[in-house]
Amino acid sequence: MNLTKNKSVISWIDEMTKLTKPDQVVWITGEEEQIAQLREQAVAEGTLIRLNQEKLPGCYLHRTDPDDVARVEDRTFICCKNESDAGPTNHWMDPKLMYSKMYAMADGAYKGRTMYVIPYSMSIVGSPFAKYGFELTDSIYVVLNMHIMTRVGKSVCDALGDDTGFIKGLHCQCNLDPKEKYIVHFPEDNTIISMNSNYGGNVLQGKKCFALRIASNLGRQEGWMAEHMLILGIENPRGKVRYVTAAFPSACGKTNLAMLIPPEGILKEGWKVWCVGDDIAWLRIGQDGRLWAVNPENGFFGVAPGTSMKSNPNAMISTRKDTIFTNVALDTSDNTVWWEGMNKTPPAHAIDWRGREWTPSSPEKAAHPNSRFTAPARNCPCLSPEFDNPQGVPISAIIFGGRRAKTAPLVYQSFNWNHGVFMGSIMASETTAAATGAVGVVRRDPMAMLPFCGYHMADYWQHWLDMGRKIPHPPKIFNVNWFRTDDDGNFAWPGFGDNMRVLEWIIARASDEIGAEETALGYEPYTRDINAKGLDVTTSVMRDLLSVDRNLWLEECKGAREYYKKIGERVPVELWEELEALESRINRGYHIR
Ligand code: OXD
Ligand code: MN
C-alpha cells in the first residue's frame, strides 16, 4: 500500500523496486504497532537483543559487523557534474559513472529480502524549515533507528503532497564488503546512495548525508545554512532564555556541552541550560532580521564510552528507555549494557561488542570506542520546551572551538561577522591519543564541517560571508578552547559544567552587557569577568588561560596560509585579508596578552 499519490515518488520507487528486486515492499507508516512488530522481528532474527525491560524499558542492543563500526570518509563521495565544484576536501566521481556503478551493485540486491520505504522529515513536519525524504532500505535496524532520529510516516507524505523537491535515498546492505562500501551524494539531483554498510553515520541518511551534505547545498541555493552545530538555550535567573549554537570537531564534548548542568552555585542563582540539539543546526533569517535555528533531528546518536552520570547525567537518563545501543557491552548479570567510562566498576562478566566473552582482565575493550546510543530527544530531562517549535529559536551567539593545548585562549570574540567567519575557517583540533596516528598534530576542520560540507569549501566560506551581509541582526561569533594545558600537561580548565562560566560571559557580550579587552585575536574577557566563584582556578591560572603566545600565533598564521593555499584560488579575498590583518596585529605585538 502506497502512502502517497505523488507521481514522482511513486515512479522513482517503482524504478528502484525493479532494480533491487525485493520479495515485498513495506511502507513505514510511523504507527507504533508497526514499529513494535518490526522490533519483534528484529529480535527473532537476531538483529536486536532485547535488554532487561524492567531496568531499560523499550531498549535493545545491536552489534554491527566488526569492519563496519564508523563513518568512512575515504569511501564518501560528492558526485556533481564538475569535479571542481566538489572542491579539494571531498572525494569526487563523475555522476554518470557513479550511478552505473551503484546501480550495478543494487541490481537484485534485495532479492529474498524486504524493501522498507521510510518517508521521513528533517525538522518538524510542516514547519518552514522542514525538508522531506524517502529512504529505501533492506535493514530493519535502519528503520528502527530512523524512527528515533527523524520524524517518519504518513504525515510526511501528506505534508509533501505533490511536491517534487524530496530527497531520494537508497541503502543496500549487500554483503558489507568494506572494499565495496560507498556513501554517495548526488547534490544536483538530491539523491543519496549507501552501499555495503549498516553503520549509523553511513546509513541513517537523514543525519550526515541529508541534514549536512545535501542540505549544505540546498542552503546555499536557497539562502540558509546547514551546520554541524549543537543548539542550547541559557536561561538567566530572570527567566530570559538566550540561544547559542556551537561547532566543534569530534572528541571535543559536543553532546556534553549541549546537555550541560551548571555548577552548584550558578544553579542556585537560578541559571538553567536547555538542549535544543546536540549535532546539527539548520539556520534561517527570521522576519525580525535575526538568525533562527532548528535541530532537524528527533533523537541523539551519541558516543557511549565516556558518558556517565558524572560527565553527562542528562545523556545517561536519555538512554534509560526506548533506546537502541550499538556495539556496547552486554552485562550478563542483569542483561543491561556497559561501556568504558560509564563507572569504575566494570561487570565481572560481559559479552563484548563483538559478541565474545569478556571479563575485566580481558586485554581488549568491552565496548567499541565508537559504540553508540540512539535515544529519542523527548527522553532528555533538559530538552528545551522550544524543541518542537516550528519557527525554531533565535540565535544570539555562534561558538567555534577545538582542542588546542596552548594556542587558543579559553574564549575570545570576533571583531565582526567576517572576522568570525575567518575564525571558523581556520578552526583546528590537535589529535589525541584516542585517534590513530601521531598525537598533537593539528588537523584543520573548518566550522567542524570538513567531512560534511557537500561542496567546495571555499564556496561554503563565501556563502557564510554572503549570509553575513543578509542578516540584519547577526549573532556574535566566539571561539572557545576547553583544552588548554599547564606546564605539566594537565588541563588548566575544569571543563564540563564549569563551561557554563564561559557561556555566561558569551551571553553577556552577545547582549552588549559588559566590556572586553581588545587584543590581537579579538575581544577577550577581563580576567575578573569570568565568574570563578567556587572554582579552584586562581587569577594567575585564569590569566594563563587567556594568554596568547606570539610565536605560536605566528605559526598558526603560517598554518592557516598553507591551508588556504591547499583550498585554492576560490578562497574569498575577505578571508585572506582577515588572515593578513591578524598576522600584522601579532607582528606589531598589538595587545598581546
Ligand atoms: C557524529 C560525528 O557522529 O560528528 O556526530 O562523527
Ligand atoms: Mn556530529
Coordinates of C-alpha atoms and ligand atoms in Angstrom, one line a residue:
M1 CA 0.0 0.0 0.0
N2 CA 1.5 3.4 -1.1
L3 CA 1.2 6.2 1.5
T4 CA 1.3 8.8 -1.3
K5 CA -0.1 9.6 -4.7
N6 CA 2.9 11.8 -5.5
K7 CA 3.7 10.6 -9.0
S8 CA 7.4 11.4 -8.8
V9 CA 7.8 9.5 -5.6
I10 CA 5.9 6.5 -7.0
S11 CA 7.7 6.4 -10.3
W12 CA 11.1 6.6 -8.5
I13 CA 10.2 3.8 -6.1
D14 CA 8.9 1.7 -8.9
E15 CA 12.2 2.1 -10.7
M16 CA 14.2 1.2 -7.6
T17 CA 11.9 -1.8 -7.0
K18 CA 12.6 -3.1 -10.5
L19 CA 16.3 -2.6 -9.9
T20 CA 16.7 -4.1 -6.4
K21 CA 14.0 -6.9 -6.9
P22 CA 12.7 -7.3 -3.3
D23 CA 10.3 -10.0 -2.3
Q24 CA 8.0 -7.4 -0.9
V25 CA 7.7 -3.6 -0.3
V26 CA 6.6 -2.3 3.1
W27 CA 5.9 1.4 3.7
I28 CA 6.7 2.7 7.2
T29 CA 3.6 4.3 8.5
G30 CA 5.0 5.7 11.7
E31 CA 2.4 3.8 13.7
E32 CA 3.6 2.3 17.0
E33 CA 2.0 -1.1 16.1
Q34 CA 4.1 -1.5 13.0
I35 CA 7.3 -0.4 14.8
A36 CA 6.7 -2.8 17.6
Q37 CA 6.2 -5.7 15.2
L38 CA 9.5 -4.8 13.5
R39 CA 11.2 -4.8 16.8
E40 CA 9.9 -8.3 17.5
Q41 CA 11.0 -9.4 14.1
A42 CA 14.5 -8.0 14.6
V43 CA 14.8 -9.8 17.9
A44 CA 13.6 -13.1 16.3
E45 CA 16.1 -12.7 13.5
G46 CA 18.9 -11.9 16.0
T47 CA 19.5 -8.3 14.7
L48 CA 18.4 -6.9 18.1
I49 CA 18.9 -8.3 21.6
R50 CA 16.1 -7.4 24.0
L51 CA 17.6 -5.9 27.2
N52 CA 16.3 -6.0 30.7
Q53 CA 12.8 -4.5 30.2
E54 CA 12.4 -3.5 33.9
K55 CA 15.6 -1.6 34.1
L56 CA 15.7 -0.4 30.4
P57 CA 12.2 -0.5 29.1
G58 CA 12.0 -0.4 25.3
C59 CA 15.8 -0.8 25.0
Y60 CA 17.7 -3.1 22.6
L61 CA 21.3 -3.9 21.7
H62 CA 22.7 -4.3 18.2
R63 CA 26.1 -5.5 17.1
T64 CA 27.5 -4.4 13.7
D65 CA 29.9 -6.3 11.6
P66 CA 33.4 -5.7 13.1
D67 CA 34.5 -4.0 9.9
D68 CA 31.6 -1.6 9.9
V69 CA 31.8 0.5 13.0
A70 CA 32.3 4.1 12.0
R71 CA 31.9 6.7 9.2
V72 CA 34.2 6.0 6.3
E73 CA 35.4 9.3 4.9
D74 CA 37.6 7.8 2.2
R75 CA 34.5 5.9 0.9
T76 CA 32.3 9.1 0.9
F77 CA 31.7 10.8 -2.4
I78 CA 30.2 14.1 -3.7
C79 CA 29.2 13.4 -7.3
C80 CA 28.4 16.7 -9.0
K81 CA 29.0 17.4 -12.7
N82 CA 32.2 19.4 -12.3
E83 CA 34.9 17.9 -10.1
S84 CA 36.0 21.5 -9.2
D85 CA 32.6 22.1 -7.5
A86 CA 33.2 19.3 -5.0
G87 CA 36.5 21.0 -4.0
P88 CA 39.7 19.7 -2.6
T89 CA 38.2 18.4 0.7
N90 CA 35.7 15.9 -0.9
H91 CA 36.2 12.7 -2.9
W92 CA 34.5 13.1 -6.3
M93 CA 33.4 10.8 -9.1
D94 CA 31.5 11.6 -12.3
P95 CA 27.8 11.2 -11.5
K96 CA 27.1 9.1 -14.6
L97 CA 29.9 6.7 -13.8
M98 CA 28.9 6.5 -10.1
Y99 CA 25.2 5.9 -10.9
S100 CA 26.1 3.0 -13.2
K101 CA 28.5 1.6 -10.6
M102 CA 25.8 1.9 -7.8
Y103 CA 23.0 0.5 -10.0
A104 CA 25.1 -2.5 -10.9
M105 CA 25.6 -3.2 -7.2
A106 CA 21.9 -2.6 -6.4
D107 CA 20.7 -4.9 -9.2
G108 CA 18.9 -7.7 -7.4
A109 CA 20.4 -6.6 -4.0
Y110 CA 17.0 -7.0 -2.3
K111 CA 16.3 -10.5 -3.7
G112 CA 14.8 -12.6 -1.0
R113 CA 14.5 -9.5 1.2
T114 CA 12.0 -6.8 2.0
M115 CA 12.3 -3.2 0.8
Y116 CA 11.2 -0.8 3.6
V117 CA 10.2 2.6 2.4
I118 CA 10.8 5.2 5.1
P119 CA 9.1 8.6 4.5
Y120 CA 10.9 11.0 6.8
S121 CA 11.1 14.6 7.7
M122 CA 14.1 16.6 8.8
S123 CA 12.7 19.2 11.3
I124 CA 9.1 19.5 12.4
V125 CA 6.6 18.3 9.7
G126 CA 5.0 21.3 8.1
S127 CA 7.5 23.8 9.6
P128 CA 9.1 26.4 7.3
F129 CA 12.4 24.6 7.9
A130 CA 11.2 21.1 7.1
K131 CA 12.6 19.0 4.2
Y132 CA 11.3 15.6 3.3
G133 CA 13.0 12.5 2.1
F134 CA 12.5 8.8 1.4
E135 CA 15.0 6.2 2.4
L136 CA 14.7 2.8 0.8
T137 CA 16.4 0.1 2.9
D138 CA 16.7 -3.6 3.4
S139 CA 17.6 -3.2 7.1
I140 CA 15.1 -3.2 10.0
Y141 CA 17.9 -1.7 12.1
V142 CA 17.9 1.3 9.9
V143 CA 14.1 1.6 10.0
L144 CA 14.1 1.5 13.8
N145 CA 17.0 4.0 14.2
M146 CA 15.4 6.4 11.6
H147 CA 12.2 6.1 13.6
I148 CA 14.1 7.5 16.6
M149 CA 16.3 10.0 14.8
T150 CA 13.7 11.6 12.5
R151 CA 10.0 12.1 12.1
V152 CA 8.7 9.2 9.9
G153 CA 5.4 8.1 8.4
K154 CA 2.3 9.1 6.7
S155 CA 2.2 12.7 8.0
V156 CA 5.4 13.3 6.0
C157 CA 3.7 12.1 2.7
D158 CA 0.7 14.3 3.5
A159 CA 2.9 17.4 4.1
L160 CA 4.9 16.7 0.9
G161 CA 1.8 16.3 -1.3
D162 CA 2.7 16.5 -5.0
D163 CA 5.9 18.5 -4.4
T164 CA 8.9 17.0 -6.3
G165 CA 11.5 18.6 -4.0
F166 CA 12.1 15.5 -1.9
I167 CA 15.4 13.7 -1.2
K168 CA 15.8 10.2 -2.7
G169 CA 17.8 7.7 -0.7
L170 CA 18.7 4.1 -1.4
H171 CA 20.5 1.9 1.1
C172 CA 21.6 -1.7 0.3
Q173 CA 23.4 -3.8 2.9
C174 CA 24.7 -6.2 0.2
N175 CA 27.4 -8.3 1.9
L176 CA 29.0 -5.4 3.9
D177 CA 32.3 -5.8 1.9
P178 CA 34.4 -3.0 3.2
K179 CA 36.2 -2.6 -0.1
E180 CA 32.9 -2.0 -1.8
K181 CA 31.5 0.4 0.7
Y182 CA 30.1 3.6 -0.8
I183 CA 28.4 6.6 0.8
V184 CA 27.5 8.7 -2.2
H185 CA 25.8 12.0 -2.7
F186 CA 24.4 13.5 -5.9
P187 CA 23.6 17.1 -4.8
E188 CA 22.4 18.1 -8.3
D189 CA 19.5 15.6 -8.1
N190 CA 19.1 15.4 -4.3
T191 CA 20.0 11.7 -4.2
I192 CA 21.9 9.6 -1.6
I193 CA 23.1 6.0 -2.0
S194 CA 24.7 4.0 0.8
M195 CA 26.2 0.6 -0.2
N196 CA 27.7 -2.2 1.9
S197 CA 27.4 -0.6 5.3
N198 CA 24.9 -0.8 8.1
Y199 CA 26.6 1.6 10.5
G200 CA 24.6 4.6 11.7
G201 CA 26.6 7.6 10.3
N202 CA 26.7 5.9 6.9
V203 CA 23.2 4.7 6.6
L204 CA 20.9 6.8 8.8
Q205 CA 20.7 9.0 5.8
G206 CA 18.8 11.8 7.5
K207 CA 21.8 12.7 9.6
K208 CA 25.1 13.5 7.9
C209 CA 24.1 12.6 4.3
F210 CA 20.9 14.7 4.1
A211 CA 21.0 17.2 7.0
L212 CA 24.6 18.2 6.3
R213 CA 26.0 17.2 2.9
I214 CA 22.8 17.6 0.8
A215 CA 21.3 20.3 3.0
S216 CA 24.5 22.4 2.8
N217 CA 23.9 22.5 -1.0
L218 CA 20.2 23.4 -0.6
G219 CA 21.1 26.1 2.0
R220 CA 23.5 27.7 -0.4
Q221 CA 20.9 27.7 -3.2
E222 CA 18.0 28.8 -1.1
G223 CA 19.8 31.3 1.3
W224 CA 20.0 29.4 4.6
M225 CA 22.7 27.4 6.4
A226 CA 23.1 23.7 7.4
E227 CA 25.7 23.4 10.1
H228 CA 27.4 20.8 12.3
M229 CA 26.3 22.6 15.4
L230 CA 24.6 21.9 18.8
I231 CA 21.9 24.4 19.9
L232 CA 21.4 25.3 23.5
G233 CA 19.3 27.8 25.5
I234 CA 20.7 29.6 28.5
E235 CA 18.1 30.8 30.9
N236 CA 19.1 33.5 33.3
P237 CA 17.7 34.0 36.9
R238 CA 15.1 36.4 35.5
G239 CA 13.7 33.7 33.2
K240 CA 15.1 35.2 29.9
V241 CA 16.4 32.5 27.6
R242 CA 19.1 33.2 25.0
Y243 CA 20.2 30.6 22.4
V244 CA 23.6 29.8 21.1
T245 CA 24.9 27.3 18.5
A246 CA 28.4 25.7 18.7
A247 CA 30.5 23.8 16.3
F248 CA 33.3 21.5 17.5
P249 CA 35.3 18.8 15.7
S250 CA 34.7 15.3 17.0
A251 CA 36.1 14.3 20.5
C252 CA 35.6 17.9 21.9
G253 CA 32.5 17.1 24.1
K254 CA 29.7 18.5 21.9
T255 CA 26.9 16.3 23.4
N256 CA 28.2 17.1 26.9
L257 CA 28.0 20.9 26.2
A258 CA 24.6 20.5 24.6
M259 CA 23.2 19.0 27.9
L260 CA 25.4 20.9 30.4
I261 CA 24.3 21.2 34.0
P262 CA 25.7 24.4 35.6
P263 CA 27.8 24.1 38.7
E264 CA 26.0 24.1 42.1
G265 CA 26.5 27.8 42.9
I266 CA 25.3 29.0 39.5
L267 CA 22.3 26.7 39.6
K268 CA 21.4 28.1 42.9
E269 CA 21.4 31.6 41.4
G270 CA 18.7 30.3 39.1
W271 CA 20.5 29.7 35.8
K272 CA 19.4 26.8 33.6
V273 CA 20.6 25.2 30.3
W274 CA 18.1 23.8 27.8
C275 CA 19.2 21.4 25.0
V276 CA 17.7 22.0 21.6
G277 CA 20.1 19.8 19.6
D278 CA 23.5 18.1 20.0
D279 CA 24.7 17.8 16.5
I280 CA 23.1 19.6 13.6
A281 CA 21.5 23.1 13.2
W282 CA 19.6 24.5 10.3
L283 CA 19.6 28.3 10.3
R284 CA 17.4 30.8 8.6
I285 CA 16.9 34.5 8.7
G286 CA 13.7 35.3 10.5
Q287 CA 11.2 38.1 9.8
D288 CA 12.7 40.0 12.7
G289 CA 16.1 40.0 11.0
R290 CA 17.7 37.6 13.5
L291 CA 19.1 34.2 12.6
W292 CA 16.8 31.4 13.8
A293 CA 17.7 27.7 14.3
V294 CA 16.1 24.3 14.4
N295 CA 17.5 21.0 15.2
P296 CA 16.4 18.9 12.2
E297 CA 16.8 15.7 14.1
N298 CA 14.4 14.0 16.6
G299 CA 17.0 12.0 18.6
F300 CA 20.6 11.7 19.8
F301 CA 23.1 9.3 18.1
G302 CA 25.7 9.7 20.8
V303 CA 29.0 8.1 21.6
A304 CA 28.6 5.8 24.6
P305 CA 32.1 5.4 26.0
G306 CA 32.9 8.2 28.5
T307 CA 29.3 9.0 29.0
S308 CA 28.4 8.7 32.7
M309 CA 26.2 10.1 35.4
K310 CA 29.2 12.3 36.2
S311 CA 30.2 13.5 32.7
N312 CA 26.6 13.8 31.3
P313 CA 23.7 12.8 33.5
N314 CA 21.2 14.1 31.0
A315 CA 22.5 11.9 28.2
M316 CA 22.6 8.9 30.6
I317 CA 19.0 9.5 31.6
S318 CA 18.0 9.9 27.9
T319 CA 19.2 6.3 27.3
R320 CA 17.2 4.7 30.0
K321 CA 14.2 3.9 27.8
D322 CA 13.3 3.3 24.1
T323 CA 17.0 3.4 23.1
I324 CA 18.9 1.3 20.7
F325 CA 22.5 0.6 21.8
T326 CA 25.1 -0.3 19.1
N327 CA 28.4 -2.1 19.8
V328 CA 28.3 -1.6 23.6
A329 CA 29.0 -4.5 26.0
L330 CA 26.2 -6.7 27.4
D331 CA 26.3 -7.1 31.2
T332 CA 25.3 -10.7 31.6
S333 CA 24.4 -10.3 35.3
D334 CA 21.3 -8.4 34.6
N335 CA 21.0 -8.1 30.8
T336 CA 21.9 -4.4 30.7
V337 CA 24.6 -2.5 29.0
W338 CA 28.1 -1.3 29.9
W339 CA 30.8 0.7 28.3
E340 CA 34.2 2.1 29.3
G341 CA 33.8 5.2 31.4
M342 CA 30.3 4.5 32.5
N343 CA 31.5 3.9 36.0
K344 CA 34.6 2.5 37.8
T345 CA 33.1 -1.0 38.3
P346 CA 33.0 -3.0 35.1
P347 CA 30.8 -6.1 35.2
A348 CA 32.5 -9.2 36.4
H349 CA 31.4 -10.9 33.2
A350 CA 30.1 -9.4 29.9
I351 CA 29.7 -10.1 26.2
D352 CA 31.9 -7.6 24.4
W353 CA 30.8 -5.6 21.3
R354 CA 32.0 -8.4 19.0
G355 CA 29.9 -11.0 20.9
R356 CA 32.8 -12.6 22.7
E357 CA 33.1 -13.5 26.4
W358 CA 34.7 -10.6 28.4
T359 CA 36.0 -10.0 31.9
P360 CA 37.8 -7.0 33.4
S361 CA 41.1 -8.9 32.8
S362 CA 40.4 -9.2 29.1
P363 CA 43.0 -7.3 27.1
E364 CA 40.5 -5.6 24.8
K365 CA 37.8 -3.0 25.4
A366 CA 34.3 -4.3 26.2
A367 CA 32.6 -1.6 24.1
H368 CA 33.8 -0.3 20.8
P369 CA 35.3 3.2 21.3
N370 CA 32.7 4.4 18.7
S371 CA 29.8 2.5 20.2
R372 CA 26.6 4.5 20.3
F373 CA 23.2 5.1 21.7
T374 CA 20.2 6.1 19.6
A375 CA 17.9 7.8 22.1
P376 CA 14.7 9.8 21.5
A377 CA 15.2 13.5 22.2
R378 CA 12.0 13.6 24.3
N379 CA 13.8 11.4 26.9
C380 CA 16.3 14.3 27.7
P381 CA 15.5 15.9 31.0
C382 CA 16.8 19.3 29.9
L383 CA 15.1 19.2 26.4
S384 CA 14.1 22.7 25.5
P385 CA 10.4 23.5 25.6
E386 CA 11.1 25.1 22.2
F387 CA 12.3 21.8 20.7
D388 CA 9.1 21.3 18.7
N389 CA 8.6 25.0 17.8
P390 CA 8.3 25.0 14.0
Q391 CA 9.8 28.6 14.0
G392 CA 13.0 27.5 15.8
V393 CA 14.9 29.6 18.3
P394 CA 16.6 33.0 17.8
I395 CA 20.4 32.7 18.0
S396 CA 22.4 35.3 19.9
A397 CA 25.9 33.7 19.5
I398 CA 27.7 31.2 17.4
I399 CA 30.6 29.4 19.1
F400 CA 33.5 27.7 17.3
G401 CA 36.0 25.6 19.2
G402 CA 38.7 23.0 19.0
R403 CA 41.1 21.1 21.1
R404 CA 44.3 23.2 21.4
A405 CA 46.9 22.6 24.2
K406 CA 48.5 26.0 24.0
T407 CA 47.4 28.2 21.1
A408 CA 43.8 29.3 21.5
P409 CA 42.8 31.1 24.8
L410 CA 39.8 29.9 26.8
V411 CA 37.5 32.3 24.9
Y412 CA 37.6 35.3 22.6
Q413 CA 35.1 37.1 20.4
S414 CA 35.4 38.1 16.8
F415 CA 35.5 41.8 15.9
N416 CA 32.6 41.3 13.4
W417 CA 30.9 38.7 11.2
N418 CA 33.7 38.4 8.6
H419 CA 36.3 38.1 11.2
G420 CA 34.2 35.4 12.9
V421 CA 33.9 33.5 9.6
F422 CA 37.7 33.7 9.3
M423 CA 37.9 32.2 12.8
G424 CA 35.7 29.3 11.8
S425 CA 37.6 28.8 8.6
I426 CA 40.9 28.1 10.4
M427 CA 39.3 26.0 13.2
A428 CA 41.5 23.1 14.1
S429 CA 41.9 20.4 16.7
E430 CA 45.1 18.6 17.9
T431 CA 44.9 14.9 17.6
T432 CA 44.6 12.9 20.9
A433 CA 45.9 9.5 21.9
A434 CA 42.4 8.2 21.2
A435 CA 42.8 8.7 17.4
T436 CA 45.3 6.6 15.4
G437 CA 48.4 8.4 14.2
A438 CA 50.6 11.0 15.9
V439 CA 49.5 12.9 19.0
G440 CA 49.3 16.7 18.9
V441 CA 49.1 17.0 15.1
V442 CA 46.9 20.0 14.1
R443 CA 44.0 18.9 11.9
R444 CA 42.1 21.8 10.3
D445 CA 38.4 21.3 10.4
P446 CA 36.7 24.4 9.2
M447 CA 33.4 25.1 11.1
A448 CA 33.7 21.3 12.0
M449 CA 32.4 20.7 8.5
L450 CA 35.4 19.0 6.9
P451 CA 33.7 15.6 6.4
F452 CA 30.2 17.1 5.9
C453 CA 30.4 20.1 3.6
G454 CA 28.7 18.9 0.4
Y455 CA 30.5 21.3 -2.0
H456 CA 33.7 23.3 -2.4
M457 CA 34.9 24.5 1.0
A458 CA 35.9 28.0 -0.4
D459 CA 32.4 28.4 -1.8
Y460 CA 31.0 27.4 1.6
W461 CA 33.0 30.2 3.2
Q462 CA 31.8 32.6 0.6
H463 CA 28.2 31.5 1.5
W464 CA 28.9 32.4 5.1
L465 CA 30.2 35.8 4.1
D466 CA 27.1 36.3 1.9
M467 CA 24.8 35.3 4.7
G468 CA 26.5 37.9 6.9
R469 CA 25.6 40.6 4.5
K470 CA 22.0 39.5 4.5
I471 CA 21.3 39.1 8.3
P472 CA 20.2 42.5 9.7
H473 CA 21.0 41.4 13.3
P474 CA 23.6 38.7 13.1
P475 CA 24.7 36.6 16.1
K476 CA 28.1 37.5 17.6
I477 CA 30.8 34.9 16.9
F478 CA 33.1 33.4 19.5
N479 CA 35.9 30.9 19.8
V480 CA 36.4 28.7 22.9
N481 CA 39.1 26.2 23.9
W482 CA 38.3 23.9 26.9
F483 CA 41.6 22.1 26.5
R484 CA 44.4 24.4 27.4
T485 CA 47.1 22.6 29.4
D486 CA 49.5 23.8 32.1
D487 CA 53.3 23.3 32.1
D488 CA 52.8 19.8 33.4
G489 CA 50.4 18.9 30.6
N490 CA 47.3 18.8 32.8
F491 CA 44.1 20.5 31.7
A492 CA 44.1 24.0 33.2
W493 CA 40.3 24.5 32.9
P494 CA 37.9 22.1 34.6
G495 CA 35.5 21.9 31.7
F496 CA 32.2 20.1 31.7
G497 CA 29.6 22.0 33.8
D498 CA 32.1 24.8 34.5
N499 CA 32.0 25.7 30.9
M500 CA 28.8 27.5 31.9
R501 CA 31.0 30.2 33.3
V502 CA 32.3 30.9 29.8
L503 CA 28.8 30.7 28.3
E504 CA 27.7 33.4 30.8
W505 CA 30.4 35.7 29.5
I506 CA 29.4 34.9 25.9
I507 CA 25.8 35.7 26.6
A508 CA 26.7 38.9 28.4
R509 CA 28.8 40.0 25.4
A510 CA 26.2 39.0 22.9
S511 CA 23.7 41.2 24.7
D512 CA 26.2 44.1 24.9
E513 CA 26.0 43.9 28.7
I514 CA 29.8 44.0 29.5
G515 CA 33.0 45.3 28.1
A516 CA 36.0 43.4 27.0
E517 CA 39.7 43.9 26.2
E518 CA 40.6 44.4 22.5
T519 CA 43.5 42.2 21.7
A520 CA 45.3 40.9 18.5
L521 CA 42.9 38.0 18.3
G522 CA 39.6 39.8 19.0
Y523 CA 37.8 40.7 22.2
E524 CA 38.9 38.8 25.3
P525 CA 37.4 38.8 28.8
Y526 CA 38.9 40.8 31.6
T527 CA 40.0 38.1 34.0
R528 CA 37.6 39.3 36.6
D529 CA 34.7 38.9 34.2
I530 CA 34.8 35.1 34.1
N531 CA 32.8 34.0 37.1
A532 CA 35.3 31.9 39.1
K533 CA 33.1 31.7 42.3
G534 CA 33.5 28.3 43.9
L535 CA 36.2 27.3 41.4
D536 CA 39.7 26.3 42.1
V537 CA 41.2 28.5 39.4
T538 CA 43.5 31.3 40.7
T539 CA 43.7 34.7 38.9
S540 CA 47.1 33.7 37.7
V541 CA 45.8 30.5 36.1
M542 CA 42.9 32.5 34.6
R543 CA 45.5 34.9 33.2
D544 CA 47.4 31.9 31.6
L545 CA 44.1 30.5 30.2
L546 CA 43.5 33.8 28.4
S547 CA 47.1 34.4 27.3
V548 CA 48.2 34.5 23.7
D549 CA 51.7 33.3 22.7
R550 CA 53.0 35.4 19.9
N551 CA 55.3 32.8 18.3
L552 CA 52.6 30.1 18.5
W553 CA 50.2 32.5 16.7
L554 CA 52.7 33.4 14.0
E555 CA 53.0 29.6 13.5
E556 CA 49.2 29.4 13.4
C557 CA 49.0 32.1 10.7
K558 CA 51.6 30.2 8.7
G559 CA 49.5 27.0 9.1
A560 CA 46.3 28.9 8.0
R561 CA 48.1 30.3 5.0
E562 CA 49.2 26.9 3.9
Y563 CA 45.7 25.6 4.4
Y564 CA 44.1 28.4 2.3
K565 CA 46.6 27.6 -0.4
K566 CA 45.5 24.0 -0.3
I567 CA 41.8 25.0 -0.6
G568 CA 42.9 27.0 -3.6
E569 CA 42.1 30.1 -5.6
R570 CA 38.4 30.2 -4.7
V571 CA 39.2 31.3 -1.1
P572 CA 37.4 34.6 -0.7
V573 CA 39.6 37.6 -0.7
E574 CA 37.9 38.8 2.6
L575 CA 39.4 35.8 4.4
W576 CA 42.9 36.4 3.0
E577 CA 42.5 40.0 4.3
E578 CA 41.5 38.8 7.7
L579 CA 44.5 36.5 7.8
E580 CA 46.8 39.3 6.8
A581 CA 45.3 41.7 9.3
L582 CA 45.7 39.1 12.1
E583 CA 49.3 38.4 11.2
S584 CA 50.1 42.1 11.1
R585 CA 48.4 42.7 14.6
I586 CA 50.5 39.9 16.0
N587 CA 53.7 41.1 14.4
R588 CA 53.1 44.6 15.7
G589 CA 52.6 43.0 19.2
Y590 CA 49.2 44.6 19.2
H591 CA 47.8 43.9 22.6
I592 CA 49.3 40.5 23.1
R593 CA 48.5 39.2 26.5
Ligands
OXD1 C1 28.9 12.3 14.7 C2 30.1 12.8 14.1 O1 28.7 11.1 14.8 O2 30.3 14.0 14.0 O3 28.1 13.1 15.1 O4 31.0 12.0 13.7
MN2 MN 28.5 15.1 14.5

